[in-house]
GROMACS .gro file of C-alpha atoms in nm:
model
  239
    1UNK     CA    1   0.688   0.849  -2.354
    2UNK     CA    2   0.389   0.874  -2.531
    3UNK     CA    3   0.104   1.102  -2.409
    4UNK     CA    4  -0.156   0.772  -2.291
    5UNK     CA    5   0.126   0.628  -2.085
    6UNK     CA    6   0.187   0.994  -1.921
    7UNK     CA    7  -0.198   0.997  -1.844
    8UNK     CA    8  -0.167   0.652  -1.717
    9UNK     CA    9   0.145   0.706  -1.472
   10UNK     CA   10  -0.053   1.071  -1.348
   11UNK     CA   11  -0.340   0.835  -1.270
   12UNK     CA   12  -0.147   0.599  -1.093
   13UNK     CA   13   0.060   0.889  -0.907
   14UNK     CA   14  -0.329   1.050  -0.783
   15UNK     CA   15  -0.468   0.705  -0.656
   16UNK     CA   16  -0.169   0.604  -0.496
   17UNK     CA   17  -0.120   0.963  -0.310
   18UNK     CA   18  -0.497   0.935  -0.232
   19UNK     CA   19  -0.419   0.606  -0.082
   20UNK     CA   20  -0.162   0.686   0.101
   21UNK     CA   21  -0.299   1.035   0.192
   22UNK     CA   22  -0.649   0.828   0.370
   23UNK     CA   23  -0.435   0.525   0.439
   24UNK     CA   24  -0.139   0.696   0.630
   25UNK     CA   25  -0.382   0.939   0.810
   26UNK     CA   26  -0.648   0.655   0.920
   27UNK     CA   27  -0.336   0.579   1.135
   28UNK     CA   28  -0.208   0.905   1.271
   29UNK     CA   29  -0.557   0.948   1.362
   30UNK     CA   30  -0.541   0.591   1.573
   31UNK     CA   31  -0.201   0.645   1.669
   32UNK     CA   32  -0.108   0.996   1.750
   33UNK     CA   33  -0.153   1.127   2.081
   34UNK     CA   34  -0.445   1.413   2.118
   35UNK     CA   35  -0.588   1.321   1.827
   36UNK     CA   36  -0.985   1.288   1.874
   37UNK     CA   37  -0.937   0.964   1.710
   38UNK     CA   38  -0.660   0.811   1.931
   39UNK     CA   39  -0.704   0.444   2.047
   40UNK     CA   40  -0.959   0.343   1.832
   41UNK     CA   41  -0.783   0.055   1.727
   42UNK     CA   42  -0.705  -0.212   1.456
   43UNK     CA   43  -1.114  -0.241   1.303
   44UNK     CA   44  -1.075   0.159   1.244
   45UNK     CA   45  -0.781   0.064   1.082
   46UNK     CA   46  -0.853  -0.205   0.838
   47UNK     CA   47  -1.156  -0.017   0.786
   48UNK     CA   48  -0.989   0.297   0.698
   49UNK     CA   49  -0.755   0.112   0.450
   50UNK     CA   50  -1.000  -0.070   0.255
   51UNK     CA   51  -1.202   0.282   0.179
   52UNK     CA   52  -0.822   0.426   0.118
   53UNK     CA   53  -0.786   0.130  -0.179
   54UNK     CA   54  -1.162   0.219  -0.270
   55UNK     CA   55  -1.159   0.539  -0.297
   56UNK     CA   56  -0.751   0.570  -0.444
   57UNK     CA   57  -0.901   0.352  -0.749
   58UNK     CA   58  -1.184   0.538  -0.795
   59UNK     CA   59  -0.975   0.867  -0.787
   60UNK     CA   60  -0.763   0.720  -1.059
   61UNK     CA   61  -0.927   0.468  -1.275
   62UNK     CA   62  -1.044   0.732  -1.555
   63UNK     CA   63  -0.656   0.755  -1.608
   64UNK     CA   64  -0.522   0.462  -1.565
   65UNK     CA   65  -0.560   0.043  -1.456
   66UNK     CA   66  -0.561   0.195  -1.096
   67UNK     CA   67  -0.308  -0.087  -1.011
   68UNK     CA   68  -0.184   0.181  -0.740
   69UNK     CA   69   0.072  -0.116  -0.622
   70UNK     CA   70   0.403  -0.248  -0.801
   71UNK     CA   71   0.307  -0.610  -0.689
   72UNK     CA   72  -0.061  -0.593  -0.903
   73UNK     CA   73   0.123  -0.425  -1.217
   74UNK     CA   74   0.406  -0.747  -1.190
   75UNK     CA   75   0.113  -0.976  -1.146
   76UNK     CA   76  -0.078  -0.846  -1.427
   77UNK     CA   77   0.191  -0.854  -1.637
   78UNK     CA   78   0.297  -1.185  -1.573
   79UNK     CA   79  -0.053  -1.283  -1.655
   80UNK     CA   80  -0.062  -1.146  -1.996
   81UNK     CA   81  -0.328  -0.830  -1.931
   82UNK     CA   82  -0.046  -0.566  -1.869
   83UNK     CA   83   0.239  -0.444  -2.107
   84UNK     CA   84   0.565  -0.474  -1.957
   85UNK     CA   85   0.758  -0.174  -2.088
   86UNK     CA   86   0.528   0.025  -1.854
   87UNK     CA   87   0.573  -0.157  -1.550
   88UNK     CA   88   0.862   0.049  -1.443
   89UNK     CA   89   0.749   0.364  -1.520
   90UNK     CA   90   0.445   0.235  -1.318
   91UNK     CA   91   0.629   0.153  -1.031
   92UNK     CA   92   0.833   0.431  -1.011
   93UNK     CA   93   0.477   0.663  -1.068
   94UNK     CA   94   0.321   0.453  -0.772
   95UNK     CA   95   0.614   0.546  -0.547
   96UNK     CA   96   0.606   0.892  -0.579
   97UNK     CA   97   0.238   0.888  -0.509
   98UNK     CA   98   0.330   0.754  -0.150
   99UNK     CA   99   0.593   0.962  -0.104
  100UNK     CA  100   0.385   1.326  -0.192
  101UNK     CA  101   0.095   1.136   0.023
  102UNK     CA  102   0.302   1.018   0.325
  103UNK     CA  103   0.397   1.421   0.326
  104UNK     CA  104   0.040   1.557   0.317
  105UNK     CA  105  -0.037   1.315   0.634
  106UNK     CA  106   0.242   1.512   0.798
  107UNK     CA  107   0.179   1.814   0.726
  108UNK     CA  108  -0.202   1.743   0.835
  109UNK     CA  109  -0.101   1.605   1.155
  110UNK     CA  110   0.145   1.840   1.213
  111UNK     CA  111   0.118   1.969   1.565
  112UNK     CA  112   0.061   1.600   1.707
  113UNK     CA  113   0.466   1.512   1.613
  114UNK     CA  114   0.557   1.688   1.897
  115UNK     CA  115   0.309   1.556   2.150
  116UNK     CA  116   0.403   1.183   2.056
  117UNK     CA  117   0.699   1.096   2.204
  118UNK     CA  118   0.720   0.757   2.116
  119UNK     CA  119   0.931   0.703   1.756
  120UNK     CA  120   0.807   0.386   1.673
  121UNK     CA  121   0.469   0.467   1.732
  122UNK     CA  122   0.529   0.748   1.431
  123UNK     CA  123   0.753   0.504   1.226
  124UNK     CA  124   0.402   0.364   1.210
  125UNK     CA  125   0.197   0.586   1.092
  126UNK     CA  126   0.404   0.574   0.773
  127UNK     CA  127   0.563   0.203   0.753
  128UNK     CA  128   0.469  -0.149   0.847
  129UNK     CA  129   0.674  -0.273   1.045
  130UNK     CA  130   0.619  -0.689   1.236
  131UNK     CA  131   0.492  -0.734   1.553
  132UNK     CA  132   0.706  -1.020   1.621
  133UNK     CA  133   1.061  -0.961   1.377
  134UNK     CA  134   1.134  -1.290   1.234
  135UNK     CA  135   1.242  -1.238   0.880
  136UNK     CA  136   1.116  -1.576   0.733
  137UNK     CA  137   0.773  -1.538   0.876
  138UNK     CA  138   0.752  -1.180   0.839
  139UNK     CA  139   0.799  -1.240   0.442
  140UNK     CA  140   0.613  -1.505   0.412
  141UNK     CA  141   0.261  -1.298   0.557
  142UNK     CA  142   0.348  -1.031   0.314
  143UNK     CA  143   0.407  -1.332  -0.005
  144UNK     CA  144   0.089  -1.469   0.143
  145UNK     CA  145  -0.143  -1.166   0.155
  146UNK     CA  146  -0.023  -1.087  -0.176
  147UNK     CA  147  -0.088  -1.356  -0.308
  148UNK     CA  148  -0.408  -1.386  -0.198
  149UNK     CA  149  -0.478  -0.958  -0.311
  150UNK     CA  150  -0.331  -1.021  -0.678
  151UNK     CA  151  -0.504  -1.393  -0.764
  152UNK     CA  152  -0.851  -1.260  -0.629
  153UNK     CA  153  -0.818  -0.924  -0.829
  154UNK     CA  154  -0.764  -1.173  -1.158
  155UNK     CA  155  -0.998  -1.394  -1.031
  156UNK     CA  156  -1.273  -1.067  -1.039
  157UNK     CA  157  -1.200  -1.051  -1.404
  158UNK     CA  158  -1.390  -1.322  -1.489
  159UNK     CA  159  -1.656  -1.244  -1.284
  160UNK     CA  160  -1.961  -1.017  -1.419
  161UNK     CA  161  -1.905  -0.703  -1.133
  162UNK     CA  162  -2.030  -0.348  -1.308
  163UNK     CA  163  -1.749  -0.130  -1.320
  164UNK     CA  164  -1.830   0.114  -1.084
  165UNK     CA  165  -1.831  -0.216  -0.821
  166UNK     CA  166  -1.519  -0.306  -0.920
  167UNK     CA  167  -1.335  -0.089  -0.649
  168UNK     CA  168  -1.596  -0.122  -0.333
  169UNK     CA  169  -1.530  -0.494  -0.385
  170UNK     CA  170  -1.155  -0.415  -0.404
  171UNK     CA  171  -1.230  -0.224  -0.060
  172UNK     CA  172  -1.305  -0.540   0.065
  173UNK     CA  173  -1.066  -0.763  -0.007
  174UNK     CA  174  -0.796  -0.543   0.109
  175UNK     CA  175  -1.058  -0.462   0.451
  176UNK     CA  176  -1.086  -0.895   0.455
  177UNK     CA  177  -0.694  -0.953   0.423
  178UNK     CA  178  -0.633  -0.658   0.720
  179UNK     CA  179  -0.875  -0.816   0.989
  180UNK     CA  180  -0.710  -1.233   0.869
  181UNK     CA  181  -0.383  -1.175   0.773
  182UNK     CA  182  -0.273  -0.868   0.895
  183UNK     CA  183  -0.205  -0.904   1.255
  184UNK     CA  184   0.162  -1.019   1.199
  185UNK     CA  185   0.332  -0.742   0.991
  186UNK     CA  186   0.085  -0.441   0.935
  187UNK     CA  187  -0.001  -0.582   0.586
  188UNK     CA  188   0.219  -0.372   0.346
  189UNK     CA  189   0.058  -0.614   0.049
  190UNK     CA  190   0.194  -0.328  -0.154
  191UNK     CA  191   0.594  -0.173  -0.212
  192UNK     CA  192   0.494   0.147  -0.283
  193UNK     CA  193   0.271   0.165   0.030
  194UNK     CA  194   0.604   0.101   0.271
  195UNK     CA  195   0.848   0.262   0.063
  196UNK     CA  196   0.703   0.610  -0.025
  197UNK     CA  197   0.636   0.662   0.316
  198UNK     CA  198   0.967   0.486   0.453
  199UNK     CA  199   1.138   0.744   0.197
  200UNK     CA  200   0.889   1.026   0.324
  201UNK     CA  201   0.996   0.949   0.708
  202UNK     CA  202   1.319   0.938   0.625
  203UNK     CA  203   1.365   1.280   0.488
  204UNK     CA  204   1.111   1.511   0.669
  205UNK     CA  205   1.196   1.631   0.987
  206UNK     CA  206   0.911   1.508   1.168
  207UNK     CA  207   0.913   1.588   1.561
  208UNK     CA  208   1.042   1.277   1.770
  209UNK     CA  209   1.119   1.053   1.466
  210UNK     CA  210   1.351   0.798   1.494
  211UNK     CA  211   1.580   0.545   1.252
  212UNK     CA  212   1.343   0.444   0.960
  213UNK     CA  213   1.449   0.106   1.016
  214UNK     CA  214   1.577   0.008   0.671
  215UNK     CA  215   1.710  -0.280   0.800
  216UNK     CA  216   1.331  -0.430   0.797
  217UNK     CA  217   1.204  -0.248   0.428
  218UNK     CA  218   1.312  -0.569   0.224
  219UNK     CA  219   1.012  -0.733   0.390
  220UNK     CA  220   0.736  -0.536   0.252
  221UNK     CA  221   0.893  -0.487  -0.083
  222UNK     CA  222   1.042  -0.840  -0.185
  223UNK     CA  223   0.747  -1.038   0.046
  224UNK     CA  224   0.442  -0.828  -0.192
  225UNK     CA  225   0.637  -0.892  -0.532
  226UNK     CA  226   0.704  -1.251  -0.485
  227UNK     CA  227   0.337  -1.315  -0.374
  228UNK     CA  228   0.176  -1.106  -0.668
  229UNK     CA  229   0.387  -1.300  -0.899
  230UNK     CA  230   0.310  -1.638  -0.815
  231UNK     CA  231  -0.044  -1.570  -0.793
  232UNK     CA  232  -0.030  -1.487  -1.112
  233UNK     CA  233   0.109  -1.805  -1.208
  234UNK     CA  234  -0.123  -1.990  -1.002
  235UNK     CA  235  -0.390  -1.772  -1.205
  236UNK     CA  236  -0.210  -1.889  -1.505
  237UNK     CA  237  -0.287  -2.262  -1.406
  238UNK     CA  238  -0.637  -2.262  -1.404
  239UNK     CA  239  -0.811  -2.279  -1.732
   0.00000   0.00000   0.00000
């Protein structure tokens, strides 16, 4: 591994944690009980996770692309902009960010394990999960929000945003597919966003956890990779 692709895949690792680390907590703070932010609701939320993506990139792009999801670095390879010998190492750098970042939410939130007693309610604070579970529809909002995330970030390319815009208008798109599309599955849009923190669950022993419900993590990780992919064909398509 030579020494840019190690600076890349540290870059990637930092933006993702940072993601995860606002992302993650924007939701403990919603969710868990005696926290001063409890209830606030779904606009806190999408809020909170379109400053998350904002900020994660901004953390990270003097590293690397700041892809900080495996379903932009598949898109952007499949559209010719990305190498793809380092789309694995990518991945795999992405998904350790959410892991180390789903475990700095819990250790931040600490104390408020115990006072929530309801496991699905935590599940959540790390893991999308649907509000209605229908498999076909559940992956299809997670292809479509994709889709929509990786063919807008390709379509930005040819637009003529500064680079220092790049990532508030990032922000937004992620903050615009939360309040549309995200109402049906929590919006994953992202594998490494549901799996670190699926694999982070999993392992700590977080007060008043329950089952990590694998049977559901195919969703957010096949549903964001099939979407990225075919908007980058779509991208492809247009000359």
């Amino acid at each position: 591994m030579n020494d840019s692709l190690t600076l890349q895949l540290v870059g990637e690792f930092i933006g993702t944690l940072i993601l995860i680390l606002l992302g993650d907590g924007v939701v403990a703070a919603v969710t868990l009980k005696e926290s001063k932010a409890q209830g606030s609701g779904w606009i806190a939320i999408a809020l909170g996770w379109g400053l998350a993506v904002t900020l994660g990139v901004y953390c990270s792009a003097f590293l690397s692309p700041a892809h900080l999801n495996p379903a932009v670095t598949l898109g952007m390879a499949i559209a010719g902009v990305f190498p793809w010998s380092s789309v694995i190492p990518y991945m795999v750098a992405q998904t350790l960010g959410g892991v180390v970042g789903a475990i700095i939410v819990w250790i931040n939130y600490y104390p408020h394990w115990e006072e929530t007693k309801d496991s699905s309610a935590i599940l959540g604070v790390f893991a999308t999960g649907p509000a209605i579970r229908n498999y076909f529809f559940n992956f299809l909002s997670e292809f479509i929000g994709t889709f929509v995330l990786v063919f807008a970030l390709l379509a930005f390319t040819r637009g003529k945003f500064t680079e220092g815009l790049n990532p508030i208008v990032v922000g937004l798109l992620i903050t615009a597919i939360g309040f549309s599309l995200g109402g049906t599955t929590g919006y994953a849009i992202n594998p490494a966003r549901d799996l670190g923190p699926r694999i982070a669950h999993q392992i700590l022993p977080i007060a008043n956890k329950g089952d990590s419900d694998w049977a559901y993590s195919w969703v957010p990780i096949l549903g964001p990779l099939a979407g990225g992919a075919v908007g980058a064909f779509l991208y492809l398509l247009i000359p």
